[in-house]
Coordinates of C-alpha atoms and ligand atoms in Angstrom, one line a residue:
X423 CA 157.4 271.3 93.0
X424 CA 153.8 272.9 93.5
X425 CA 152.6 274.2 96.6
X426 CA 149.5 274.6 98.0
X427 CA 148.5 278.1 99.4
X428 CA 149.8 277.4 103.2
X429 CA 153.1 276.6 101.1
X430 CA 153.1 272.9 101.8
X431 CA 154.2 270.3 98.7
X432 CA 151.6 269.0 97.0
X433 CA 151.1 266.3 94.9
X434 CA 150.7 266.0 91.1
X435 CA 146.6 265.7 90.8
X436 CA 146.5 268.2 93.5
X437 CA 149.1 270.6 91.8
X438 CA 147.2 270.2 88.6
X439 CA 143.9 272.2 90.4
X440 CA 146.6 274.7 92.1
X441 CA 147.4 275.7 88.8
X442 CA 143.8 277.3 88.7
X443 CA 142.2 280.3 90.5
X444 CA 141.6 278.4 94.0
X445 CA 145.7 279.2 94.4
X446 CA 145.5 282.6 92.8
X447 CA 142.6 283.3 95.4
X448 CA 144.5 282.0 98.3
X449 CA 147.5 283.2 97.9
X450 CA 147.8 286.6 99.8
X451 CA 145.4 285.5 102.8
X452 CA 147.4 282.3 103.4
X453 CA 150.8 284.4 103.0
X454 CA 149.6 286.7 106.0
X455 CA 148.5 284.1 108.2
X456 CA 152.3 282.3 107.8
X457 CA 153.4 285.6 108.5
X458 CA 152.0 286.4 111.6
X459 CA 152.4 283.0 112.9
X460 CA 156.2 282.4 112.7
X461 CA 156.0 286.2 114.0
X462 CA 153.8 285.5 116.8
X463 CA 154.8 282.0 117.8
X464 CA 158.4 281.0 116.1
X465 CA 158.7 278.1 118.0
X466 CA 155.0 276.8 117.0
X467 CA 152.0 275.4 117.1
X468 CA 150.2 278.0 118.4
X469 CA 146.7 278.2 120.0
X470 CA 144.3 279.8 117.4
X471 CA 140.8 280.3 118.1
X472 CA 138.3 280.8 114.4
X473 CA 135.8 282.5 115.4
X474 CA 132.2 281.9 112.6
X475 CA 134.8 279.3 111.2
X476 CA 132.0 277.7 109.7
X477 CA 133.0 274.4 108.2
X478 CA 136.6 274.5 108.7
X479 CA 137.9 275.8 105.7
X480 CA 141.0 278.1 108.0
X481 CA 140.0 276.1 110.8
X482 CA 141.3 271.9 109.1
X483 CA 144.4 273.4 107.0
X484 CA 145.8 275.1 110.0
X485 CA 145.4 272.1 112.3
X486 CA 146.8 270.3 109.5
X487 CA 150.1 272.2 110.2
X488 CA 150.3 271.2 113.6
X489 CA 148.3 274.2 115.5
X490 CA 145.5 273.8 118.3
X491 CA 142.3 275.4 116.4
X492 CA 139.3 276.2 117.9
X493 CA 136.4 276.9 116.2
X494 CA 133.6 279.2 117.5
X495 CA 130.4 279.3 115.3
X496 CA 126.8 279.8 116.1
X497 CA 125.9 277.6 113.4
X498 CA 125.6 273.4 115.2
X499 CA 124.8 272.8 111.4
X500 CA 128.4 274.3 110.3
X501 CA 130.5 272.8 113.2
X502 CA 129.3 269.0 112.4
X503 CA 130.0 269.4 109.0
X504 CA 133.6 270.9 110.9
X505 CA 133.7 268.3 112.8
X506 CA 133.4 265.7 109.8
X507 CA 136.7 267.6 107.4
X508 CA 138.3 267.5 110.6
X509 CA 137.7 263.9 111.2
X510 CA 138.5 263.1 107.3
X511 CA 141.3 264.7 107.5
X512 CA 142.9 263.1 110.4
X513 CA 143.1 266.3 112.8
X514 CA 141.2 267.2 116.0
X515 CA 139.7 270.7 115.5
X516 CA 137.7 271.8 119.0
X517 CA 134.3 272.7 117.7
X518 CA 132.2 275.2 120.5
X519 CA 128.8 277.0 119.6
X520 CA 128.2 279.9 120.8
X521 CA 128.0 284.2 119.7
X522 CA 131.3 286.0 118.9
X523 CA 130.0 288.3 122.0
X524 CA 130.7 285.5 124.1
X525 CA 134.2 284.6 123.0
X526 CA 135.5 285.7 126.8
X527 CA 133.1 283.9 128.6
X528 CA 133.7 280.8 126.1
X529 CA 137.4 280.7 126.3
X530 CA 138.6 283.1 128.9
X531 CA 140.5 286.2 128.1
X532 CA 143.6 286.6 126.7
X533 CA 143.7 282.8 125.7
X534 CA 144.9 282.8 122.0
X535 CA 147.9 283.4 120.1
X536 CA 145.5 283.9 117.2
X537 CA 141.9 284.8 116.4
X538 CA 140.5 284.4 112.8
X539 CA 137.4 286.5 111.9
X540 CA 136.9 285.4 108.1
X541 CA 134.0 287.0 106.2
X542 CA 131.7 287.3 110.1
X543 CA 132.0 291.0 110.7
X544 CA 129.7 291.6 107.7
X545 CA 126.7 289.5 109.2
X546 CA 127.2 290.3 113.2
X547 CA 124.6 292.6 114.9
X548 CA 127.2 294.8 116.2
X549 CA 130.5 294.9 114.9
X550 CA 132.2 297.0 117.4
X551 CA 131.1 294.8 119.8
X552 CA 132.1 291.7 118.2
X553 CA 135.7 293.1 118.0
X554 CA 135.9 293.8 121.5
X555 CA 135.3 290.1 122.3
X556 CA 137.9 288.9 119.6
X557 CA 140.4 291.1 121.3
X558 CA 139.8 289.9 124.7
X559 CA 140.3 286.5 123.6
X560 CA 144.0 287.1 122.4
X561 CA 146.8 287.3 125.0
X562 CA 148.7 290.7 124.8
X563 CA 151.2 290.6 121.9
X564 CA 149.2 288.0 120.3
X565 CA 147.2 289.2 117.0
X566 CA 144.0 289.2 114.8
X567 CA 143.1 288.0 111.4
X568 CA 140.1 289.7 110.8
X569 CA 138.8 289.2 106.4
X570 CA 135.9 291.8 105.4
X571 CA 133.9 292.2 102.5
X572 CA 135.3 295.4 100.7
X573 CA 133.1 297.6 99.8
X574 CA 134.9 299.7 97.0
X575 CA 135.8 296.2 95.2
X576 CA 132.1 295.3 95.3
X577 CA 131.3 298.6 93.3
X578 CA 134.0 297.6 90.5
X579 CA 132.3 293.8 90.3
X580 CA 128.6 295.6 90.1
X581 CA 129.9 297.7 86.9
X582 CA 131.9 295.5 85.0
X583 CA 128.9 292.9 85.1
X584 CA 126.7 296.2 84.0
X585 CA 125.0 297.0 87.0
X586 CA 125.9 300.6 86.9
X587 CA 123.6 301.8 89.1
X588 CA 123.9 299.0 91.7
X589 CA 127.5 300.1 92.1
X590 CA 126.6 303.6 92.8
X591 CA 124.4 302.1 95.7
X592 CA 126.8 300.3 96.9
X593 CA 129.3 303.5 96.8
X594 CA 126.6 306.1 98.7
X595 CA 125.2 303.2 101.2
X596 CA 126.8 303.3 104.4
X597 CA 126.6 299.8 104.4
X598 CA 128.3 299.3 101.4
X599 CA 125.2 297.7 100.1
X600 CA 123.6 297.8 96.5
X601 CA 119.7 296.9 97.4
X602 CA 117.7 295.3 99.3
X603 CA 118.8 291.9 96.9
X604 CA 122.2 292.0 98.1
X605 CA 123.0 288.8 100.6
X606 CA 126.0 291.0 101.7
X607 CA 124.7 292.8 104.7
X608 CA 127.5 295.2 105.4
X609 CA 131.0 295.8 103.8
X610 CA 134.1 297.6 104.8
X611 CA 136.6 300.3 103.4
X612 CA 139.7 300.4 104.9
X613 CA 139.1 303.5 106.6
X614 CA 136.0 301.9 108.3
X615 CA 137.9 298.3 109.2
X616 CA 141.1 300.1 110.6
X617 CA 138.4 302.6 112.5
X618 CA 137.3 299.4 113.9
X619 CA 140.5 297.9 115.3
X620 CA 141.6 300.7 116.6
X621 CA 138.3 301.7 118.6
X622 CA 139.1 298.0 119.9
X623 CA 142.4 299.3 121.1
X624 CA 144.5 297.2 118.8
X625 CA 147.9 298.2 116.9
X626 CA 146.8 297.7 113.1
X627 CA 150.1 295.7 111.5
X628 CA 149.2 295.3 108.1
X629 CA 146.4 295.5 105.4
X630 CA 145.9 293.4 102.5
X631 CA 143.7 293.5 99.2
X632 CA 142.7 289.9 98.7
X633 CA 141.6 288.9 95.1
X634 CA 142.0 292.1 93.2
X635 CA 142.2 290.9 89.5
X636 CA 141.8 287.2 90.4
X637 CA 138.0 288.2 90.3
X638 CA 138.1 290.3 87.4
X639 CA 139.6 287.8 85.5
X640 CA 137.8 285.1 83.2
X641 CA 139.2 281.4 85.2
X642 CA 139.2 280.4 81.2
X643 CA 142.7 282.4 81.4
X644 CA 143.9 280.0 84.2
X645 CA 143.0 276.6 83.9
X646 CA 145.7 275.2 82.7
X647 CA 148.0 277.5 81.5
X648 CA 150.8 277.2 84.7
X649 CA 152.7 280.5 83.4
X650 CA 149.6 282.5 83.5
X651 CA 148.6 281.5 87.0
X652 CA 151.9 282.5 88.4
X653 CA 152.1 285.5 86.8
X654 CA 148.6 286.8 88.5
X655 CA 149.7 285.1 91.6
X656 CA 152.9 287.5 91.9
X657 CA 150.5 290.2 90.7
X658 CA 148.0 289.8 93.7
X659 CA 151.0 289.1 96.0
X660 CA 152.4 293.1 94.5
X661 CA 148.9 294.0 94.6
X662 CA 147.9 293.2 98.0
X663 CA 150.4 295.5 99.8
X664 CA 149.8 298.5 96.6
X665 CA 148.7 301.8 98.6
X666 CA 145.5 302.4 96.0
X667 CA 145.1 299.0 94.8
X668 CA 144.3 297.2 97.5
X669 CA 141.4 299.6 98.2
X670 CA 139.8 297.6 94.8
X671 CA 139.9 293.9 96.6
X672 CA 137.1 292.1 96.9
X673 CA 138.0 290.9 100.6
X674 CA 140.3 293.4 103.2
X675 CA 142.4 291.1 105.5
X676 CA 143.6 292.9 108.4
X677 CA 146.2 291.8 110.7
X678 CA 146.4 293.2 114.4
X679 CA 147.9 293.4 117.2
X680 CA 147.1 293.3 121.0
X681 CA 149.2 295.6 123.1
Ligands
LIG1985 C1 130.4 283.3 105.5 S1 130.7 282.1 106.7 C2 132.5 282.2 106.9 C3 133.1 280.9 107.3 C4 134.6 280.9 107.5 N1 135.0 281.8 108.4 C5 135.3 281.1 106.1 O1 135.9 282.2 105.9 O2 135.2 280.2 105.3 C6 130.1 283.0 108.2 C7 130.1 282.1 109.4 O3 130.0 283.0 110.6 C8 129.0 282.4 111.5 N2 128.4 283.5 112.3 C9 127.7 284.5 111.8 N3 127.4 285.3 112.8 C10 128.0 284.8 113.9 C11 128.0 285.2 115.3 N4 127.4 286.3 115.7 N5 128.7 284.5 116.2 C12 129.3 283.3 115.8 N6 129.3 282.9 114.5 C13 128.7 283.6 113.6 C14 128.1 281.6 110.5 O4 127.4 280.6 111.2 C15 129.0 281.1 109.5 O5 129.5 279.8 109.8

């Protein structure tokens, strides 16, 4: 029996696509959030707010399990096309525009079991600020999800496509950008992430390298071939948690707590 990332049984045309990168990709991100969820709430559904969840790609699959998701985006554009997966899907996702700044006034504080920040902190004007919002929206013991672009796994991609001196850019800029090209605005280390929960006055749990080699490898090696798939995806899954290489991720997921 294939699963899908959250771990739910799929079926067999579904399964088939698993067997590709989109699992591989997944994997370690959608391992965390079970995590924290059974740890946070064991007795589920929990309330979890996604904050720049965009067009519900956290916001639908997690509703799909039974949670209450809220989605705050500053995009109306993004939260009809939300509200239209939700509404395919058959779940009820609440859809509010608004800044990430705003998250207490939106919601209240100390409102959520769970806030998602997925790939947001690299386009906010003020990052600081926007995690002091984030953590005002969870109740005390409840946690973050907070998924960066990483800025030592974007030098690594910039080199082995051969832009050599793009990825010493991207190593000397503060930003962790490579030109004035790059879409990216800002990336993270895990120095600079962890520096940013904690300033926020949140208990750092865990942090994960998401798509370490799952990037680096040519999908040709996937489709397909059900032995190799599994075999990266337990190599990400050792990967993720590895001291040095989860520095080389494309993406750092953080998990926090409130106190
Ligand atoms: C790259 S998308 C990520 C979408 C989703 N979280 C995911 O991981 O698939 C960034 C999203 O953040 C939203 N966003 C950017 N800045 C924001 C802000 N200051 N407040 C609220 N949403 C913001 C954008 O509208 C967009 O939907």
């Amino acid at each position: 029996m294939v699963e899908d990332v959250r771990g739910v049984a799929v079926a067999a045309q579904q399964a088939r696509r698993l067997r590709g990168g989109a699992r591989v990709r997944g994997v370690v991100l959608w391992d965390a959030l079970r995590t924290v969820l059974d740890r946070i709430a064991p007795e589920g559904p929990s309330d979890v707010v996604d904050v720049g969840g965009g067009t519900g790609g956290f916001a639908v699959p997690l509703a799909e399990l039974g949670h209450r998701v809220t989605v705050v985006d500053e995009s109306p554009d993004a939260l009809a096309a939300l509200e239209r997966r939700a509404a395919e899907s058959g779940v009820t996702v609440r859809a509010l525009q608004g800044d990430v700044v705003d998250l207490p006034d939106l919601l209240g504080t100390g409102s959520a079991d769970l806030v998602l920040s997925h790939s947001v902190l690299e386009y906010v004007d003020d990052p600081a600020a926007a995690m002091a919002a984030i953590t005002q929206a969870v109740r005390p013991g409840g946690s973050v999800s907070v998924l960066v672009a990483g800025q030592v796994g974007a030098a690594l991609h910039r080199a082995v496509a051969g832009h050599f001196q793009d990825a010493r850019r991207v190593l000397d800029d503060p930003d962790g950008r490579w030109g004035d090209h790059d879409r990216t605005p800002r990336r993270f280390t895990r120095e600079s992430l962890t520096a940013l929960a904690e300033d926020a006055d949140l208990r750092v749990a865990e942090l994960h390298g998401v798509r370490i080699f799952a990037d680096l490898v040519p999908g040709s090696l996937l489709d397909g071939e059900t032995d190799s798939a599994e075999a990266l995806l337990a190599l990400e899954r050792a990967a993720a948690v590895h001291p040095v290489l989860r520095e080389l991720a494309t993406q750092l997921h953080l998990v926090a707590d409130r106190k």
